[in-house]
Short mmCIF file of C-alpha atoms and ligand atoms in Angstrom, two decimals:
data_model
loop_
_atom_site.label_atom_id
_atom_site.label_comp_id
_atom_site.label_asym_id
_atom_site.label_seq_id
_atom_site.Cartn_x
_atom_site.Cartn_y
_atom_site.Cartn_z
CA MET A 1 116.98 7.61 -66.81
CA ARG A 2 120.37 6.40 -68.08
CA ASP A 3 123.08 5.48 -65.49
CA GLY A 4 126.66 4.47 -65.82
CA VAL A 5 130.02 5.15 -63.96
CA PHE A 6 130.79 8.61 -62.50
CA CYS A 7 133.74 10.07 -60.76
CA ILE A 8 133.77 13.09 -58.40
CA LYS A 9 136.69 15.50 -58.08
CA VAL A 10 136.31 18.07 -55.29
CA TYR A 11 138.35 21.31 -54.96
CA GLY A 12 138.23 23.94 -52.29
CA CYS A 13 136.20 24.42 -49.10
CA GLN A 14 134.13 22.19 -46.89
CA MET A 15 131.15 23.56 -48.55
CA ASN A 16 132.31 21.85 -51.75
CA VAL A 17 133.06 18.64 -49.94
CA TYR A 18 129.60 18.67 -48.66
CA ASP A 19 128.13 19.38 -52.16
CA GLY A 20 130.36 16.60 -53.52
CA ASP A 21 129.00 14.11 -50.89
CA ARG A 22 125.50 15.04 -51.65
CA LEU A 23 125.99 14.71 -55.27
CA ARG A 24 127.49 11.24 -54.62
CA GLY A 25 124.46 10.24 -52.64
CA ALA A 26 122.20 11.52 -55.53
CA MET A 27 124.08 9.72 -58.20
CA THR A 28 124.38 6.42 -56.44
CA SER A 29 120.66 6.58 -55.50
CA LEU A 30 119.94 6.87 -59.32
CA GLY A 31 121.84 3.62 -59.80
CA TRP A 32 125.31 5.09 -60.96
CA THR A 33 128.46 3.46 -59.77
CA GLU A 34 131.36 5.51 -58.53
CA THR A 35 135.05 5.05 -59.58
CA ALA A 36 138.09 7.00 -58.41
CA ASP A 37 139.72 6.83 -61.85
CA ALA A 38 138.42 9.66 -64.07
CA LEU A 39 139.56 7.92 -67.24
CA ASP A 40 137.41 4.97 -66.47
CA ALA A 41 134.23 7.10 -66.04
CA ASP A 42 131.32 7.95 -68.30
CA ALA A 43 130.77 11.24 -66.39
CA VAL A 44 133.44 13.10 -64.46
CA ILE A 45 132.06 15.92 -61.97
CA PHE A 46 134.30 18.73 -60.96
CA VAL A 47 133.29 20.52 -57.85
CA THR A 48 135.19 23.68 -58.54
CA CYS A 49 136.73 26.54 -56.29
CA SER A 50 137.45 30.26 -57.28
CA ILE A 51 138.91 31.54 -54.13
CA ARG A 52 142.49 31.89 -55.69
CA ASP A 53 143.72 31.56 -59.28
CA LYS A 54 145.73 28.45 -58.31
CA ALA A 55 142.40 26.48 -57.57
CA GLU A 56 141.20 27.27 -61.09
CA GLN A 57 144.42 26.41 -62.83
CA LYS A 58 144.28 23.00 -61.20
CA VAL A 59 140.87 22.26 -62.84
CA ILE A 60 141.98 23.76 -66.20
CA SER A 61 145.01 21.45 -66.31
CA GLU A 62 142.96 18.51 -65.50
CA LEU A 63 140.32 19.26 -68.06
CA GLY A 64 143.13 19.26 -70.70
CA ARG A 65 143.84 15.65 -70.00
CA PHE A 66 140.58 14.32 -71.36
CA ARG A 67 141.26 15.49 -74.98
CA PRO A 68 142.89 12.18 -76.32
CA LEU A 69 140.11 10.14 -74.84
CA TRP A 70 137.47 12.43 -76.10
CA GLU A 71 138.85 12.45 -79.58
CA LYS A 72 138.97 8.69 -79.56
CA ASN A 73 135.52 7.71 -77.82
CA LYS A 74 133.59 11.07 -77.11
CA ARG A 75 133.94 10.21 -73.30
CA PRO A 76 133.99 11.03 -70.57
CA LYS A 77 131.30 13.70 -70.55
CA VAL A 78 132.41 16.32 -68.00
CA THR A 79 130.27 18.35 -65.51
CA LEU A 80 131.53 21.67 -63.84
CA ILE A 81 129.69 22.86 -60.64
CA GLY A 82 130.52 25.38 -57.94
CA CYS A 83 132.24 28.69 -57.95
CA MET A 84 134.53 28.47 -60.97
CA ALA A 85 131.64 26.94 -62.99
CA GLN A 86 129.62 30.03 -62.08
CA ARG A 87 132.39 32.32 -62.89
CA THR A 88 133.80 31.06 -66.00
CA GLY A 89 132.02 27.86 -66.85
CA ALA A 90 130.31 28.92 -70.06
CA ASN A 91 133.84 29.86 -71.49
CA LEU A 92 135.16 26.40 -70.42
CA ALA A 93 132.46 24.63 -72.22
CA ARG A 94 133.27 26.57 -75.45
CA ARG A 95 137.09 25.78 -74.83
CA PHE A 96 136.66 22.00 -73.94
CA PRO A 97 134.04 20.19 -76.05
CA TRP A 98 133.83 17.49 -73.36
CA VAL A 99 132.47 19.88 -70.78
CA ARG A 100 128.70 19.08 -71.23
CA VAL A 101 126.99 20.24 -68.10
CA VAL A 102 127.71 23.62 -66.35
CA ALA A 103 125.90 24.67 -63.07
CA GLY A 104 126.24 27.37 -60.46
CA PRO A 105 126.29 26.44 -56.75
CA ARG A 106 122.45 27.26 -56.49
CA HIS A 107 121.62 24.70 -59.32
CA MET A 108 122.95 21.51 -57.62
CA GLY A 109 119.27 20.10 -57.73
CA ASP A 110 119.39 19.94 -61.46
CA VAL A 111 122.74 18.29 -61.91
CA PRO A 112 122.01 14.45 -61.67
CA ALA A 113 119.21 14.77 -64.33
CA LEU A 114 121.24 16.94 -66.60
CA ILE A 115 124.26 14.38 -66.30
CA ALA A 116 122.05 11.49 -67.42
CA GLU A 117 120.54 13.65 -70.20
CA SER A 118 123.99 14.75 -71.53
CA MET A 119 124.79 11.13 -72.02
CA ASP A 120 122.52 11.27 -75.08
CA GLY A 121 124.19 14.48 -76.40
CA GLY A 122 123.79 18.19 -75.77
CA VAL A 123 125.38 20.87 -73.63
CA PHE A 124 123.54 22.24 -70.66
CA LEU A 125 124.21 25.39 -68.78
CA ARG A 126 122.48 26.26 -65.44
CA LEU A 127 124.20 29.32 -64.10
CA ASP A 128 122.87 31.27 -61.16
CA GLU A 129 121.22 34.45 -62.59
CA ASP A 130 118.43 35.17 -60.21
CA PRO A 131 119.94 35.38 -56.70
CA SER A 132 116.81 34.23 -54.99
CA GLU A 133 116.42 31.10 -57.28
CA MET A 134 117.67 27.95 -55.57
CA ALA A 135 117.37 24.41 -56.93
CA ASP A 136 119.06 22.62 -54.06
CA LEU A 137 119.68 18.80 -53.85
CA GLU A 138 117.22 17.10 -51.47
CA CYS A 139 119.59 14.60 -50.61
CA ALA A 140 121.72 13.59 -47.63
CA PRO A 141 125.43 13.63 -47.92
CA LEU A 142 127.25 10.26 -48.59
CA PRO A 143 130.66 11.00 -47.09
CA ARG A 144 133.51 9.21 -48.66
CA GLY A 145 135.71 9.45 -45.71
CA ASN A 146 135.01 8.77 -42.13
CA PRO A 147 131.42 7.68 -41.66
CA HIS A 148 131.46 9.06 -38.04
CA LYS A 149 131.85 12.73 -39.18
CA ALA A 150 129.74 14.93 -41.30
CA PHE A 151 129.41 18.51 -42.55
CA ILE A 152 126.11 20.29 -42.88
CA THR A 153 125.87 23.59 -44.90
CA ILE A 154 123.45 25.80 -42.97
CA ALA A 155 123.51 28.87 -45.31
CA HIS A 156 124.38 29.67 -48.86
CA GLY A 157 126.30 32.75 -50.05
CA CYS A 158 127.50 36.00 -48.45
CA ASP A 159 126.41 39.53 -48.10
CA GLN A 160 129.69 40.93 -46.69
CA PHE A 161 131.37 41.90 -50.06
CA CYS A 162 134.99 41.96 -48.80
CA SER A 163 136.85 43.78 -51.50
CA TYR A 164 139.17 40.99 -52.53
CA CYS A 165 136.58 38.11 -52.31
CA ILE A 166 134.84 36.48 -55.20
CA VAL A 167 132.36 34.44 -53.07
CA PRO A 168 129.34 36.94 -53.23
CA TYR A 169 129.71 37.04 -56.88
CA VAL A 170 129.68 33.25 -57.50
CA ARG A 171 127.68 31.89 -54.64
CA GLY A 172 125.14 34.77 -54.34
CA ARG A 173 123.46 36.68 -51.56
CA PHE A 174 123.22 35.13 -47.94
CA ALA A 175 120.49 32.57 -47.64
CA SER A 176 119.87 30.56 -44.45
CA ARG A 177 118.52 26.95 -45.00
CA LEU A 178 115.40 26.16 -43.11
CA ARG A 179 115.81 25.27 -39.40
CA GLU A 180 113.81 22.06 -39.85
CA ASP A 181 115.98 21.07 -42.91
CA VAL A 182 119.13 21.41 -40.90
CA LEU A 183 117.79 19.63 -37.89
CA ASN A 184 116.27 16.74 -39.83
CA GLU A 185 119.53 16.33 -41.74
CA ALA A 186 121.49 16.25 -38.52
CA ARG A 187 119.09 13.82 -36.81
CA GLY A 188 119.25 11.61 -39.98
CA LEU A 189 123.03 11.60 -39.80
CA VAL A 190 123.21 10.79 -36.09
CA SER A 191 120.74 7.84 -36.58
CA ARG A 192 123.20 6.59 -39.35
CA GLY A 193 126.13 6.65 -36.72
CA VAL A 194 127.61 10.06 -37.21
CA ARG A 195 129.04 11.30 -33.93
CA GLU A 196 130.54 14.62 -34.97
CA ILE A 197 128.70 17.20 -37.06
CA THR A 198 130.29 20.45 -38.33
CA LEU A 199 127.88 23.22 -39.25
CA ILE A 200 129.41 25.13 -42.24
CA GLY A 201 128.80 28.39 -44.18
CA GLN A 202 130.79 31.34 -45.40
CA ASN A 203 129.55 33.26 -42.33
CA VAL A 204 127.50 30.82 -40.00
CA ASN A 205 127.17 33.55 -37.34
CA THR A 206 124.51 35.45 -39.37
CA TYR A 207 122.29 32.40 -39.63
CA GLY A 208 118.58 33.32 -39.41
CA LYS A 209 118.99 36.94 -40.04
CA ASP A 210 116.99 36.56 -43.30
CA PHE A 211 114.12 34.73 -41.71
CA GLY A 212 111.83 37.64 -42.21
CA ASN A 213 108.64 37.97 -39.91
CA GLY A 214 107.71 34.32 -39.87
CA THR A 215 107.78 32.02 -36.85
CA CYS A 216 111.61 31.96 -36.86
CA LYS A 217 112.04 35.79 -37.09
CA ASN A 218 114.17 35.96 -33.94
CA TYR A 219 115.87 32.58 -34.37
CA ARG A 220 119.69 33.00 -34.64
CA PHE A 221 122.78 30.87 -35.10
CA ALA A 222 123.20 30.23 -31.17
CA ASP A 223 119.56 28.76 -31.21
CA LEU A 224 120.40 26.47 -33.97
CA LEU A 225 123.74 25.40 -32.53
CA GLU A 226 121.97 24.68 -29.08
CA GLU A 227 119.25 22.70 -30.85
CA VAL A 228 121.68 20.59 -32.84
CA SER A 229 123.76 19.99 -29.69
CA GLU A 230 120.69 18.67 -28.09
CA ILE A 231 120.35 15.74 -30.59
CA SER A 232 120.80 12.60 -28.47
CA GLY A 233 123.84 10.47 -29.50
CA LEU A 234 125.78 13.55 -30.94
CA ARG A 235 129.06 13.61 -29.24
CA ARG A 236 130.55 16.73 -30.91
CA VAL A 237 129.35 19.82 -32.80
CA ARG A 238 131.59 22.25 -34.55
CA PHE A 239 131.01 25.29 -36.79
CA THR A 240 132.96 27.35 -39.40
CA THR A 241 133.47 29.96 -40.59
CA SER A 242 132.64 32.95 -38.44
CA HIS A 243 132.87 36.68 -39.08
CA PRO A 244 134.15 38.82 -36.23
CA VAL A 245 131.50 41.48 -36.66
CA ASP A 246 128.80 38.84 -36.16
CA PHE A 247 130.28 36.73 -33.37
CA SER A 248 127.68 37.55 -30.70
CA GLY A 249 127.80 36.66 -27.02
CA ASP A 250 124.82 34.39 -27.24
CA ILE A 251 127.02 31.97 -29.30
CA LEU A 252 129.60 31.99 -26.53
CA ASP A 253 126.88 31.35 -23.81
CA VAL A 254 125.78 28.24 -25.71
CA MET A 255 129.54 27.02 -26.16
CA LYS A 256 129.90 27.56 -22.32
CA ARG A 257 126.73 25.59 -21.48
CA ARG A 258 126.64 22.79 -24.02
CA ALA A 259 129.50 20.25 -23.29
CA ASN A 260 129.40 18.77 -26.63
CA VAL A 261 129.96 22.08 -28.50
CA CYS A 262 133.72 21.94 -29.25
CA PRO A 263 135.75 24.87 -28.14
CA GLY A 264 137.46 25.41 -31.54
CA ILE A 265 136.82 28.68 -33.38
CA ASN A 266 138.00 29.92 -36.64
CA LEU A 267 137.71 33.70 -36.66
CA PRO A 268 139.36 35.21 -39.88
CA VAL A 269 141.16 38.45 -39.10
CA GLN A 270 142.67 38.82 -42.64
CA ALA A 271 145.16 41.74 -41.73
CA GLY A 272 146.60 43.61 -38.82
CA SER A 273 146.44 47.18 -40.11
CA ASP A 274 143.23 49.29 -39.61
CA LYS A 275 143.94 50.91 -43.12
CA VAL A 276 144.18 47.51 -44.79
CA LEU A 277 141.08 46.23 -43.02
CA ARG A 278 139.08 49.35 -44.04
CA GLU A 279 140.15 48.77 -47.66
CA MET A 280 139.23 45.06 -47.46
CA ASN A 281 135.85 46.25 -46.22
CA ARG A 282 136.18 43.86 -43.09
CA LYS A 283 134.05 46.31 -41.03
CA TYR A 284 136.12 46.09 -37.85
CA THR A 285 139.36 47.50 -36.59
CA ARG A 286 142.46 45.65 -35.05
CA ALA A 287 141.35 46.71 -31.49
CA GLU A 288 137.83 45.58 -32.03
CA TYR A 289 139.08 42.24 -33.30
CA LEU A 290 141.41 41.64 -30.43
CA ALA A 291 138.52 42.66 -28.02
CA THR A 292 136.42 39.81 -29.46
CA VAL A 293 139.47 37.45 -29.05
CA GLY A 294 139.74 38.66 -25.42
CA ARG A 295 135.92 37.97 -24.98
CA ILE A 296 136.18 34.48 -26.33
CA ARG A 297 139.31 33.60 -24.16
CA GLU A 298 137.65 34.88 -21.11
CA THR A 299 134.54 32.73 -21.61
CA LEU A 300 136.36 29.73 -22.98
CA PRO A 301 139.94 29.62 -21.60
CA GLU A 302 140.64 26.28 -23.26
CA VAL A 303 139.55 27.49 -26.68
CA GLY A 304 141.53 26.55 -29.80
CA LEU A 305 141.65 29.67 -31.81
CA SER A 306 142.66 29.82 -35.54
CA THR A 307 142.46 32.66 -38.10
CA ASP A 308 142.87 33.37 -41.90
CA LEU A 309 145.29 35.99 -43.06
CA ILE A 310 145.97 37.55 -46.29
CA VAL A 311 149.35 39.14 -47.10
CA GLY A 312 150.20 41.42 -49.90
CA PHE A 313 146.74 43.00 -50.34
CA PRO A 314 146.93 45.80 -53.01
CA GLY A 315 148.45 49.01 -51.38
CA GLU A 316 149.70 47.16 -48.15
CA SER A 317 153.03 48.86 -47.09
CA ARG A 318 155.87 46.97 -45.47
CA GLU A 319 154.92 48.88 -42.20
CA GLU A 320 151.25 47.76 -42.60
CA PHE A 321 152.36 44.13 -43.28
CA GLU A 322 154.44 44.38 -40.03
CA GLU A 323 151.16 45.20 -38.26
CA SER A 324 149.88 41.67 -39.38
CA VAL A 325 153.17 40.10 -37.90
CA SER A 326 152.62 41.95 -34.50
CA LEU A 327 149.03 41.00 -34.62
CA ILE A 328 149.68 37.20 -34.73
CA GLU A 329 152.42 37.65 -32.13
CA GLU A 330 149.92 39.49 -29.86
CA ALA A 331 146.90 37.11 -30.42
CA ARG A 332 148.90 33.87 -30.38
CA PHE A 333 146.53 31.62 -32.50
CA ASP A 334 146.78 28.01 -32.34
CA LEU A 335 146.81 28.07 -36.23
CA VAL A 336 146.95 30.66 -38.98
CA HIS A 337 145.64 29.72 -42.49
CA SER A 338 147.84 32.30 -44.36
CA ALA A 339 147.60 33.07 -48.07
CA ALA A 340 149.24 35.63 -50.50
CA TYR A 341 146.78 37.89 -52.07
CA SER A 342 145.40 36.52 -55.42
CA PRO A 343 143.53 39.11 -57.57
CA ARG A 344 140.02 37.70 -58.43
CA GLU A 345 138.61 39.31 -61.56
CA GLY A 346 135.31 41.25 -60.90
CA THR A 347 136.36 42.21 -57.23
CA PRO A 348 137.15 45.84 -56.36
CA ALA A 349 140.62 44.86 -55.09
CA ALA A 350 141.65 43.29 -58.34
CA ALA A 351 140.82 46.51 -60.16
CA ARG A 352 143.38 48.36 -57.96
CA SER A 353 146.61 49.74 -59.69
CA ASP A 354 148.76 49.40 -56.59
CA GLN A 355 149.05 45.50 -56.74
CA ILE A 356 152.04 44.25 -54.73
CA ALA A 357 154.60 42.41 -56.86
CA PRO A 358 154.29 38.35 -56.48
CA PRO A 359 157.92 37.90 -55.09
CA GLU A 360 157.16 40.61 -52.40
CA ARG A 361 153.90 38.63 -51.58
CA ALA A 362 155.75 35.43 -51.27
CA ARG A 363 158.41 37.03 -48.97
CA ARG A 364 155.54 38.19 -46.70
CA LEU A 365 153.86 34.81 -46.68
CA SER A 366 157.05 32.94 -45.66
CA LYS A 367 157.54 35.67 -42.93
CA ILE A 368 154.12 35.05 -41.58
CA ASN A 369 154.53 31.24 -41.77
CA GLU A 370 157.89 31.36 -39.91
CA VAL A 371 156.58 33.51 -37.06
CA GLN A 372 153.33 31.33 -36.75
CA SER A 373 155.38 28.02 -36.82
CA ARG A 374 157.32 29.26 -33.82
CA ILE A 375 154.13 30.21 -32.00
CA SER A 376 152.19 27.13 -32.90
CA SER A 377 155.17 24.87 -31.71
CA GLU A 378 155.30 26.74 -28.40
CA ILE A 379 151.54 26.30 -27.93
CA ASN A 380 151.63 22.61 -28.94
CA ARG A 381 154.63 21.77 -26.85
CA GLY A 382 152.57 22.98 -23.85
CA GLN A 383 150.13 20.10 -24.51
CA ILE A 384 152.98 17.35 -23.95
CA GLY A 385 152.01 15.23 -20.98
CA ARG A 386 148.27 16.01 -21.01
CA VAL A 387 145.59 13.36 -21.41
CA ILE A 388 143.07 14.43 -24.14
CA GLU A 389 140.05 12.79 -25.70
CA VAL A 390 140.48 12.32 -29.44
CA LEU A 391 138.03 11.14 -32.08
CA LEU A 392 140.22 8.70 -34.25
CA ASP A 393 139.22 9.71 -37.90
CA GLU A 394 141.27 7.93 -40.42
CA PRO A 395 144.62 6.42 -41.29
CA ALA A 396 147.39 9.13 -41.07
CA PRO A 397 148.83 10.29 -44.36
CA LYS A 398 152.25 9.16 -43.34
CA GLY A 399 150.92 5.65 -42.62
CA GLU A 400 153.31 3.68 -40.33
CA GLY A 401 150.30 2.13 -38.43
CA LEU A 402 149.15 5.62 -37.25
CA LEU A 403 145.73 6.82 -37.06
CA GLN A 404 144.94 10.53 -37.14
CA GLY A 405 142.27 12.26 -35.00
CA ARG A 406 141.22 15.70 -33.47
CA THR A 407 140.95 17.14 -30.21
CA VAL A 408 137.88 19.20 -29.29
CA THR A 409 140.01 22.27 -29.83
CA ASP A 410 140.39 21.00 -33.47
CA LYS A 411 144.21 19.98 -33.05
CA VAL A 412 145.41 17.09 -35.24
CA VAL A 413 146.75 14.22 -33.16
CA LEU A 414 148.72 11.15 -34.61
CA VAL A 415 148.44 7.98 -32.57
CA LYS A 416 149.76 4.31 -33.01
CA ALA A 417 146.47 2.40 -33.07
CA PRO A 418 144.96 -0.47 -35.06
CA ALA A 419 142.62 0.51 -38.12
CA GLU A 420 139.59 -0.99 -36.46
CA MET A 421 139.81 1.81 -33.87
CA THR A 422 138.78 4.45 -36.55
CA GLY A 423 135.62 6.38 -35.45
CA ARG A 424 136.34 5.67 -31.76
CA PHE A 425 136.73 8.24 -28.93
CA ARG A 426 139.93 7.53 -27.07
CA SER A 427 141.95 9.03 -24.32
CA VAL A 428 145.43 9.83 -25.51
CA ARG A 429 148.49 11.14 -23.50
CA ILE A 430 150.34 13.75 -25.78
CA THR A 431 154.06 12.63 -26.03
CA ASP A 432 155.49 14.98 -28.62
CA ALA A 433 154.34 18.15 -30.71
CA SER A 434 155.15 19.96 -33.83
CA PRO A 435 153.70 23.29 -35.20
CA TRP A 436 151.08 21.46 -37.18
CA CYS A 437 150.12 18.49 -35.04
CA LEU A 438 150.51 16.46 -31.77
CA GLU A 439 151.67 12.90 -31.19
CA GLY A 440 150.41 10.66 -28.61
CA GLU A 441 149.90 7.30 -27.06
CA LEU A 442 146.64 5.36 -26.41
CA LEU A 443 145.75 5.06 -22.67
S1 SF4 B 1 132.93 37.07 -45.31
FE1 SF4 B 1 134.15 38.21 -46.87
S2 SF4 B 1 135.82 36.78 -47.24
FE2 SF4 B 1 134.16 35.51 -46.18
S3 SF4 B 1 132.96 34.74 -47.92
FE3 SF4 B 1 132.06 36.72 -47.36
S4 SF4 B 1 132.99 38.24 -48.77
FE4 SF4 B 1 134.18 36.44 -48.78
#
């Protein structure tokens, strides 16, 4: 099989990072060499995202850059995988002649061979048509960044069909990975020096619900979380993303009992108004959501709690928007991942006639960020003077001899420390705080 030089560009969520890491592992095991410079590569692989229009526009503008090189040397050959590839890849292959391989999220397993084949010509489309079909990559991830941390996707797709979300249409219906596959992968990573594992999925809490009547019929996410946490040598276990409807008490029990399961939870609320939550098809009310938050904080008083929030959902009145503002004031999250609503073609919400005008969406977004930045700052300033354990991950983006790491509650901490301390767990005294991160000194 032909090999050469490849370059991977990853957009979007951690599941795409994970897919990118596995594809890297597969390509290098086939003798390919990686380059960071796409213009230097024989094959360029885009792991694409469709969650918002902006993510897709980034890929389209990147694709345009290859025209001069393609017209001159008929390279690089481009591969599109992931959500955008599934949603619009076939059109992109028609529009950009250098797009030679297009594969949906459930055809990752076919990609390395198709890339090699495309070097000899031809265009290959492997879109996900049959939701039960899965050609997955049987290859452990080869993380680019910190060798001490890794993600593991535990399930593909989603059955929730929130009315604004494209995921069920591009990643397919919910499908749990086999328990043994996840456990074997986790053990393999720990044996290679990984000390922190994050279990990921669109909705990890429903793990196992599709295990039918086999041996694992009553096996649930809490069971998997417990088993992974029992792997010797694993210092930290995290998981994301949860859905409030499926956040069952047994998960909290495991988090309370298992010291190495990190008390950091991302629990997307998306809106504060019951009417908007109903029209989003989120399946819970404001009161039910806050009750879940209450249960979590009662069980785990030290928990770090973050959420996702969409502003400007079609038909959201100013008063309903203010209910989102009052919700974040009441819940006091450590962090809010906020976004202005972005219509996704093919979703029920995008077809609505009562879209909110972009300037008003932007106004609502900055209001939420302003309120949350005050709350996060107050919470983070409360950490000053405390001594906290941090896993020093990587050099901090702003440099200056700083390393960046995370607490068990998933707060970012910047510490002055030598590079060789990367991957180490260290006690840090917090000396300063901003809305987005803490600063500290090594003890
Ligand atoms: S839970 Fe809703 S928002 Fe999340 S991936 Fe599923 S459909 Fe999308």
